[in-house]
Coordinates of N, CA, C and O in Angstrom, one line a residue:
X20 N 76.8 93.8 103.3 CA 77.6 93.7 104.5 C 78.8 94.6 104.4 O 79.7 94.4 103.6
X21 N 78.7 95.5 105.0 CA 80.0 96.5 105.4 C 81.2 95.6 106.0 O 80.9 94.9 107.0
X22 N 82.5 95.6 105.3 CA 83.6 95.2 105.7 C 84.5 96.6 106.2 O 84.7 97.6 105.4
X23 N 85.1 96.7 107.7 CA 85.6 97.8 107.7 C 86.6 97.6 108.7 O 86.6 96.4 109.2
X24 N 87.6 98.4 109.3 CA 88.5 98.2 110.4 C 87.4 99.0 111.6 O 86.7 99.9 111.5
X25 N 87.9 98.1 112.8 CA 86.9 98.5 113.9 C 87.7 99.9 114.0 O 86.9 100.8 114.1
X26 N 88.7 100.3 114.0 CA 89.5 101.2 114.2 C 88.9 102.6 113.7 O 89.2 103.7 114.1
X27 N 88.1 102.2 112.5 CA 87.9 102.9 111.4 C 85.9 103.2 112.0 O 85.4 104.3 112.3
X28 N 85.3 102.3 112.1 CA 84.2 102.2 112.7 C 83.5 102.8 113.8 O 82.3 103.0 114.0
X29 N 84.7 103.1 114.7 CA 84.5 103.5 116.2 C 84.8 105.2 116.2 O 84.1 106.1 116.7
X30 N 86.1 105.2 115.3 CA 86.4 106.8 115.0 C 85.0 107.8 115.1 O 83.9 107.2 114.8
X31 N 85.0 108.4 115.3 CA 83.6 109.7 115.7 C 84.0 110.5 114.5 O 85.1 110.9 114.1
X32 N 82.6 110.7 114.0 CA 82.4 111.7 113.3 C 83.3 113.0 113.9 O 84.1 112.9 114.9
X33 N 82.8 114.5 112.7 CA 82.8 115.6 113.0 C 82.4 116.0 114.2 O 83.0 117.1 114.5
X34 N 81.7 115.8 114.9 CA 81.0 116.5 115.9 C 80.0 115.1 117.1 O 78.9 115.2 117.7
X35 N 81.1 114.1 116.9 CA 82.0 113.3 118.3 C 80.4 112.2 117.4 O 80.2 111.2 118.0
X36 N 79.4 112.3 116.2 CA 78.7 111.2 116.1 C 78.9 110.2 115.4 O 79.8 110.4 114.6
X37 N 78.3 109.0 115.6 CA 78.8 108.0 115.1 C 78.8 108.2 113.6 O 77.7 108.6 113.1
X38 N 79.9 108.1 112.7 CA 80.0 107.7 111.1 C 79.5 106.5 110.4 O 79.6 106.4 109.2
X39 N 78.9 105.6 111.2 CA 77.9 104.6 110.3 C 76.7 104.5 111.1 O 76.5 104.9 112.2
X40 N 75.9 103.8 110.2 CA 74.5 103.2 111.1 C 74.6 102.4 111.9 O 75.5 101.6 111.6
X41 N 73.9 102.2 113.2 CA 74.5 101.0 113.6 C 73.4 99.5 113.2 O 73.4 98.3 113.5
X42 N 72.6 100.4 112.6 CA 71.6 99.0 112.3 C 72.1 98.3 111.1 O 71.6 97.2 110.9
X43 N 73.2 99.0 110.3 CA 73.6 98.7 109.1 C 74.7 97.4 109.2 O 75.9 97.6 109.2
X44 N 74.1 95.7 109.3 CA 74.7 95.1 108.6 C 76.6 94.9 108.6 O 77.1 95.1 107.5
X45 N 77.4 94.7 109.4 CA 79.0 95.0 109.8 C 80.1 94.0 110.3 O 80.1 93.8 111.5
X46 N 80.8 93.5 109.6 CA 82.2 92.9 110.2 C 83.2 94.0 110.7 O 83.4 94.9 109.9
X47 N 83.9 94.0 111.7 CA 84.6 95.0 112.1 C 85.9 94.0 112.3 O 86.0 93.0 113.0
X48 N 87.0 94.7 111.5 CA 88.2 93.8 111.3 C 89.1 94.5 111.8 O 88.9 95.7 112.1
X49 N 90.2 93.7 112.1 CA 91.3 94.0 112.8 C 92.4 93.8 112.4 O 93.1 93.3 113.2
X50 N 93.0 94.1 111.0 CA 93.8 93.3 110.1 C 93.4 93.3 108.8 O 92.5 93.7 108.2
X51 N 94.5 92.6 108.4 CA 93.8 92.5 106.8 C 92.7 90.9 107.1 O 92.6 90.2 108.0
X52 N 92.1 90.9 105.5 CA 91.0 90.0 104.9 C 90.9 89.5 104.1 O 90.3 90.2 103.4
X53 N 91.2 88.4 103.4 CA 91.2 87.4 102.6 C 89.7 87.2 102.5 O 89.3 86.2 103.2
X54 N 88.4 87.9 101.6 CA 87.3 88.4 101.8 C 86.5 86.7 101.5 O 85.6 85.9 102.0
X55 N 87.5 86.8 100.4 CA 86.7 84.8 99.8 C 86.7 83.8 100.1 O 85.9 82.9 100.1
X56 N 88.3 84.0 100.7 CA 89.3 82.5 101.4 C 89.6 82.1 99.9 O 89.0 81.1 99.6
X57 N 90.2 82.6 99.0 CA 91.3 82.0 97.4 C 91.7 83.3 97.5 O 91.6 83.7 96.3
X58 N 92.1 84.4 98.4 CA 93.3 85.1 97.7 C 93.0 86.0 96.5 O 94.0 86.7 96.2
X59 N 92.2 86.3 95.9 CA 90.9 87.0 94.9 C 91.1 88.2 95.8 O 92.3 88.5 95.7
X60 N 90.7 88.9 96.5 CA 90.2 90.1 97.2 C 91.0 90.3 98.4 O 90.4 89.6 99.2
X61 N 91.5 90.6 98.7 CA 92.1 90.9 100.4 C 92.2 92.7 100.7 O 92.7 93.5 100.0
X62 N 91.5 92.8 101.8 CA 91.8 94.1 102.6 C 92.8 94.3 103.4 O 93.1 93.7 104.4
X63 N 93.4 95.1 102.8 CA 94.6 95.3 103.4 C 94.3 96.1 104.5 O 93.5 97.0 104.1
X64 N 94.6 96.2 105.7 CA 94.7 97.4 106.9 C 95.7 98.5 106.3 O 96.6 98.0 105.6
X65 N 95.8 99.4 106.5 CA 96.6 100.6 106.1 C 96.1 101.7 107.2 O 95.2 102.3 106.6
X66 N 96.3 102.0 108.2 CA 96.1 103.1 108.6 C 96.9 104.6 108.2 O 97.9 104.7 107.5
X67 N 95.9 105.7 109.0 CA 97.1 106.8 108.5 C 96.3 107.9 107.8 O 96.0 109.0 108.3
X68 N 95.9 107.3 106.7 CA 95.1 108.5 106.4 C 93.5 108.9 107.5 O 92.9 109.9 107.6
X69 N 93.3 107.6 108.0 CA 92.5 107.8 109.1 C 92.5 106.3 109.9 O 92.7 105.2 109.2
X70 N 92.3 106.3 111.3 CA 92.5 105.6 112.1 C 92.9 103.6 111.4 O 93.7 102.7 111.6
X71 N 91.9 103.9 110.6 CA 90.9 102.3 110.6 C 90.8 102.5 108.5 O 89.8 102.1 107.9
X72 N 91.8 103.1 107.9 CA 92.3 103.0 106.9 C 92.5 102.0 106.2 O 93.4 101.5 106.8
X73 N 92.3 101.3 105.0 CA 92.4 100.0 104.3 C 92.2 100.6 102.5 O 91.6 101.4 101.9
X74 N 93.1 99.2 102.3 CA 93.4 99.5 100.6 C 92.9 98.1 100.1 O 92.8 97.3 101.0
X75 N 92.7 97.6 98.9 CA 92.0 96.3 98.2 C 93.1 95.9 97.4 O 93.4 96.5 96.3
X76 N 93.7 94.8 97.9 CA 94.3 94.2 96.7 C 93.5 93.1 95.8 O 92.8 92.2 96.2
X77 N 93.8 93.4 94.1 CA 92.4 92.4 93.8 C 93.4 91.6 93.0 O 94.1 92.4 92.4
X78 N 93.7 90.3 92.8 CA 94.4 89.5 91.7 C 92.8 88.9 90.5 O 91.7 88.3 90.6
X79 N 93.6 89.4 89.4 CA 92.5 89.5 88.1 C 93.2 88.2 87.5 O 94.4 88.1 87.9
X80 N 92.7 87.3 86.7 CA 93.2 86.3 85.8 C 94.2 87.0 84.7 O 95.3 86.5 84.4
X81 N 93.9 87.7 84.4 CA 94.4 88.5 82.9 C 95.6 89.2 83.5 O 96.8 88.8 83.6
X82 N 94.9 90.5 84.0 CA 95.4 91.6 84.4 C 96.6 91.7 85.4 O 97.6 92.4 85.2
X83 N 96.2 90.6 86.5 CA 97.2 90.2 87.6 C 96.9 91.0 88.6 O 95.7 91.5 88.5
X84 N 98.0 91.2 89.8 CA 97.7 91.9 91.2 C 97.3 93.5 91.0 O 97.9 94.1 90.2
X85 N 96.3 93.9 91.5 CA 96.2 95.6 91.3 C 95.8 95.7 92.9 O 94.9 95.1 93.5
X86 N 96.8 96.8 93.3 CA 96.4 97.6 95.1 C 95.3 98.6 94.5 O 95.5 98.8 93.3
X87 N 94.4 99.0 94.8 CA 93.8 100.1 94.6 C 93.9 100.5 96.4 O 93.6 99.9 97.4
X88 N 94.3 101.9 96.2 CA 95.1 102.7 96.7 C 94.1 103.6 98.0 O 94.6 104.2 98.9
X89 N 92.9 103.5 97.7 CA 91.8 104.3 98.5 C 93.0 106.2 99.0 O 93.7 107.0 98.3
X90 N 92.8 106.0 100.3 CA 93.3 107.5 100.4 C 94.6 107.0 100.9 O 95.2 107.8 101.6
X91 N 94.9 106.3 100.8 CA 96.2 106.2 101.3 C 97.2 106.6 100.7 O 98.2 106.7 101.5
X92 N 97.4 106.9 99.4 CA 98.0 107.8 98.7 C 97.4 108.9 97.9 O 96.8 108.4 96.9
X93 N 97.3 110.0 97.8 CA 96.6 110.8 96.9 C 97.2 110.8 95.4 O 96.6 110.4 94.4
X94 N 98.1 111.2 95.4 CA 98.7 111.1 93.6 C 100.2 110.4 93.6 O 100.7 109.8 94.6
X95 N 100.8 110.5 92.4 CA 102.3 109.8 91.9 C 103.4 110.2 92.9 O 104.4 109.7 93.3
X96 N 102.7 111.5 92.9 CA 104.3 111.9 93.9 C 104.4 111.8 95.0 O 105.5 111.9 95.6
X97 N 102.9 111.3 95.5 CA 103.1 111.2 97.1 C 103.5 110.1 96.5 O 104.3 110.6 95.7
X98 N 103.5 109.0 96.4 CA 104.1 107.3 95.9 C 105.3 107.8 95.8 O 106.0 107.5 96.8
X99 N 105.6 108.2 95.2 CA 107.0 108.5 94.8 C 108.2 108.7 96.0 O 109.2 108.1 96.2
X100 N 107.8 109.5 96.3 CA 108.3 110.9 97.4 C 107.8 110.1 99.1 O 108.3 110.6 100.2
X101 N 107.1 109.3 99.1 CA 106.3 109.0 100.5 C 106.2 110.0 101.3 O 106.4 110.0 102.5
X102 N 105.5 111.3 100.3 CA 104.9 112.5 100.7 C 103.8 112.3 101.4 O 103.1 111.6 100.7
X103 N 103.1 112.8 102.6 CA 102.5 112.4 103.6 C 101.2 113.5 103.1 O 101.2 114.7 103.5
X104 N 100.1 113.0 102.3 CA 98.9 114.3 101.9 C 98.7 114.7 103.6 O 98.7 114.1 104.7
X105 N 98.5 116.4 103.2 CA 97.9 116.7 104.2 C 96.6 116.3 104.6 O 95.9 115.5 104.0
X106 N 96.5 116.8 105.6 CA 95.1 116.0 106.5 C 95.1 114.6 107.4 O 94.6 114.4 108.5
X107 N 95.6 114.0 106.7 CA 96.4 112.6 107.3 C 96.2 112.9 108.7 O 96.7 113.9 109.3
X108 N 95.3 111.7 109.2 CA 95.1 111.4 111.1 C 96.3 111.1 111.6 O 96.5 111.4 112.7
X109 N 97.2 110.5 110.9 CA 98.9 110.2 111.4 C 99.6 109.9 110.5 O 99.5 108.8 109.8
X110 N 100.8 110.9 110.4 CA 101.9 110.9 109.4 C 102.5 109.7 109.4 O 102.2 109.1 108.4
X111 N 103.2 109.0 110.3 CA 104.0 108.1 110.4 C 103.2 106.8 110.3 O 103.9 105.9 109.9
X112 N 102.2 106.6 110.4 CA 101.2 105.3 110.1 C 100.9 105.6 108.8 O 100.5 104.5 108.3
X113 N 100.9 106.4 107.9 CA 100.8 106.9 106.7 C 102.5 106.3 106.0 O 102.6 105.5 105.0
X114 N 103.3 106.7 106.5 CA 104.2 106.5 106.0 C 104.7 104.6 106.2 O 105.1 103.8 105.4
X115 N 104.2 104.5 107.8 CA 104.8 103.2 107.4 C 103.3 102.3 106.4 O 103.7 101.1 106.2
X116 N 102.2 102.5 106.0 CA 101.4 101.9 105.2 C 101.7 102.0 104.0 O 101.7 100.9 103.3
X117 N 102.2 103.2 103.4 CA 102.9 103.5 102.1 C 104.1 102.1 102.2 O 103.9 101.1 101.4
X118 N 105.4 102.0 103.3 CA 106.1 100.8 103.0 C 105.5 99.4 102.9 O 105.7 98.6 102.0
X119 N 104.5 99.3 104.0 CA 103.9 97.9 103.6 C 103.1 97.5 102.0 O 103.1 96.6 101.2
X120 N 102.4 98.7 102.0 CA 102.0 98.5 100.3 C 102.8 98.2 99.3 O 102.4 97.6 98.4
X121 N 104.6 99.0 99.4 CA 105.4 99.1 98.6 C 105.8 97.0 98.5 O 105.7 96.3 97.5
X122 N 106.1 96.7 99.8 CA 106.6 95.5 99.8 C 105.1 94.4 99.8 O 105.2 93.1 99.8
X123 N 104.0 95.2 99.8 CA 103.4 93.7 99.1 C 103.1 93.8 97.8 O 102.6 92.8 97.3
X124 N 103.3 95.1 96.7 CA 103.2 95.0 95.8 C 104.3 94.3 95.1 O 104.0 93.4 94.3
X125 N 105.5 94.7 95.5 CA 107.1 93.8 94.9 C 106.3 92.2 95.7 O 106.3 91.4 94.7
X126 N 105.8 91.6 96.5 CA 106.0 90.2 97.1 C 104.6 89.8 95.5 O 105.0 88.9 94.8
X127 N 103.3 90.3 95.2 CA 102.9 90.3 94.4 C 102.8 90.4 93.2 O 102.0 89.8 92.4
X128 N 103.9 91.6 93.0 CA 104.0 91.7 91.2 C 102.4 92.5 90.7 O 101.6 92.4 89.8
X129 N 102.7 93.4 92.2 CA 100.8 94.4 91.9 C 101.3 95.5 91.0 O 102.5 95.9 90.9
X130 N 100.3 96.1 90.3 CA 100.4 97.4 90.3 C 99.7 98.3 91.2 O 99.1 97.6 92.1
X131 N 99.6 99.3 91.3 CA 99.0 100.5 92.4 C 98.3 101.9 91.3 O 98.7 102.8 90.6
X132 N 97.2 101.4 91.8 CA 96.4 102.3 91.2 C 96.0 103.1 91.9 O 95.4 102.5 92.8
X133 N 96.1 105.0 91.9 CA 96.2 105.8 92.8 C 94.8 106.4 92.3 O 94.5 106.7 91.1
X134 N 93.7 106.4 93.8 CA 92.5 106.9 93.7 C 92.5 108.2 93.2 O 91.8 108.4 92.2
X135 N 93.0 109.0 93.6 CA 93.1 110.4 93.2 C 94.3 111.1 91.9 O 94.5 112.3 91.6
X136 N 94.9 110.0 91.3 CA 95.9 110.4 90.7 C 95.4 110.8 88.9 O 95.5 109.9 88.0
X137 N 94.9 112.0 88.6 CA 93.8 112.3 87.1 C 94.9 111.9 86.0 O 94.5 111.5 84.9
X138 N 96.3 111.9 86.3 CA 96.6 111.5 84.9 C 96.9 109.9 84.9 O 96.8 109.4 83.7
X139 N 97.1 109.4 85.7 CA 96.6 107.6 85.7 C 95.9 107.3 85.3 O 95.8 106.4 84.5
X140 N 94.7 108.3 86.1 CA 93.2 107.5 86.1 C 92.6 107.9 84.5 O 91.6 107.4 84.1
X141 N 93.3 108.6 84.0 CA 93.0 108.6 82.2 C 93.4 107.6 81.4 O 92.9 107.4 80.3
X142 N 94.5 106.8 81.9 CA 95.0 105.7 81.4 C 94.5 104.1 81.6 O 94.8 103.0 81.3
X143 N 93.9 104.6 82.2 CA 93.2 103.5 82.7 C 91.4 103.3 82.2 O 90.7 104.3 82.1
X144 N 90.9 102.0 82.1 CA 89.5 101.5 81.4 C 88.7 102.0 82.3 O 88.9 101.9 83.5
X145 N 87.4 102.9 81.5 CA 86.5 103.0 82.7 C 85.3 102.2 82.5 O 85.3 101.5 81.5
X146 N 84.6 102.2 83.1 CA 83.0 102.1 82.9 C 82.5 102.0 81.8 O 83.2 102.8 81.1
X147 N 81.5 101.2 80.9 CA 81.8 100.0 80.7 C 83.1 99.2 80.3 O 82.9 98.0 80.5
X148 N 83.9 99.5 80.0 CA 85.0 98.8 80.0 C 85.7 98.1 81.1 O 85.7 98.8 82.1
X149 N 86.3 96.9 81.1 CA 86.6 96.4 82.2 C 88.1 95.6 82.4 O 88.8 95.6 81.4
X150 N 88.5 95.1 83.4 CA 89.4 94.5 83.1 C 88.9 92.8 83.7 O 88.1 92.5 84.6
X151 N 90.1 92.0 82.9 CA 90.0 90.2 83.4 C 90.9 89.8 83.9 O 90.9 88.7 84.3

């Protein structure tokens, strides 16, 4: 089952066609998602880097809150700087998703793990290794 923002679903391809199947299986959300109902997984909405944009907050037993970051930020400095990556469908929805992430990460006690960020992503467990 595809979990996705309708925002994000409806968006047109490159050359105005649809970006998913439509026989493929789909919740089309409008918000964030509480995926389990216990607070374990939630989809955050983030738009910005494209219409219907979303990030995963996951709470681990061990580990604690982790955002994983999808494109909503590309590296440290955009985090840093609330440098706006080019390409971005809308700067300013970019920018205000960067604050909401900032203030559910402080309301959580997350860290933010930046999808594209190579010197993070070296510090971090890969494959098979895991976290709890």
């Amino acid at each position: 089952m595809l979990m996705v923002q309708k925002a994000e679903y409806e968006w047109p391809g490159p050359n105005g066609a649809p970006r998913f199947k439509p026989e493929h299986p789909v919740t089309k959300l409008e918000g964030d998602l509480d995926v389990f109902g216990d607070g374990s997984v939630t989809i955050i909405s983030t738009p910005g880097h494209t219409p219907g944009h979303q990030c995963l907050l996951v709470k681990l037993p061990k580990t604690g809150a982790v955002l994983l970051s999808g494109d909503a930020v590309h590296l440290k400095a955009n985090w840093e700087t609330r440098d706006v990556p080019g390409g971005n469908f809308d700067k300013e929805q970019t920018v205000s998703s960067m604050t909401r992430m900032a203030d559910l990460m402080a309301k959580e006690k997350a860290q933010l793990w930046i999808n594209h960020d190579k010197p993070q992503r070296e510090t971090l467990k890969l494959s098979p290794a895991s976290y709890e």
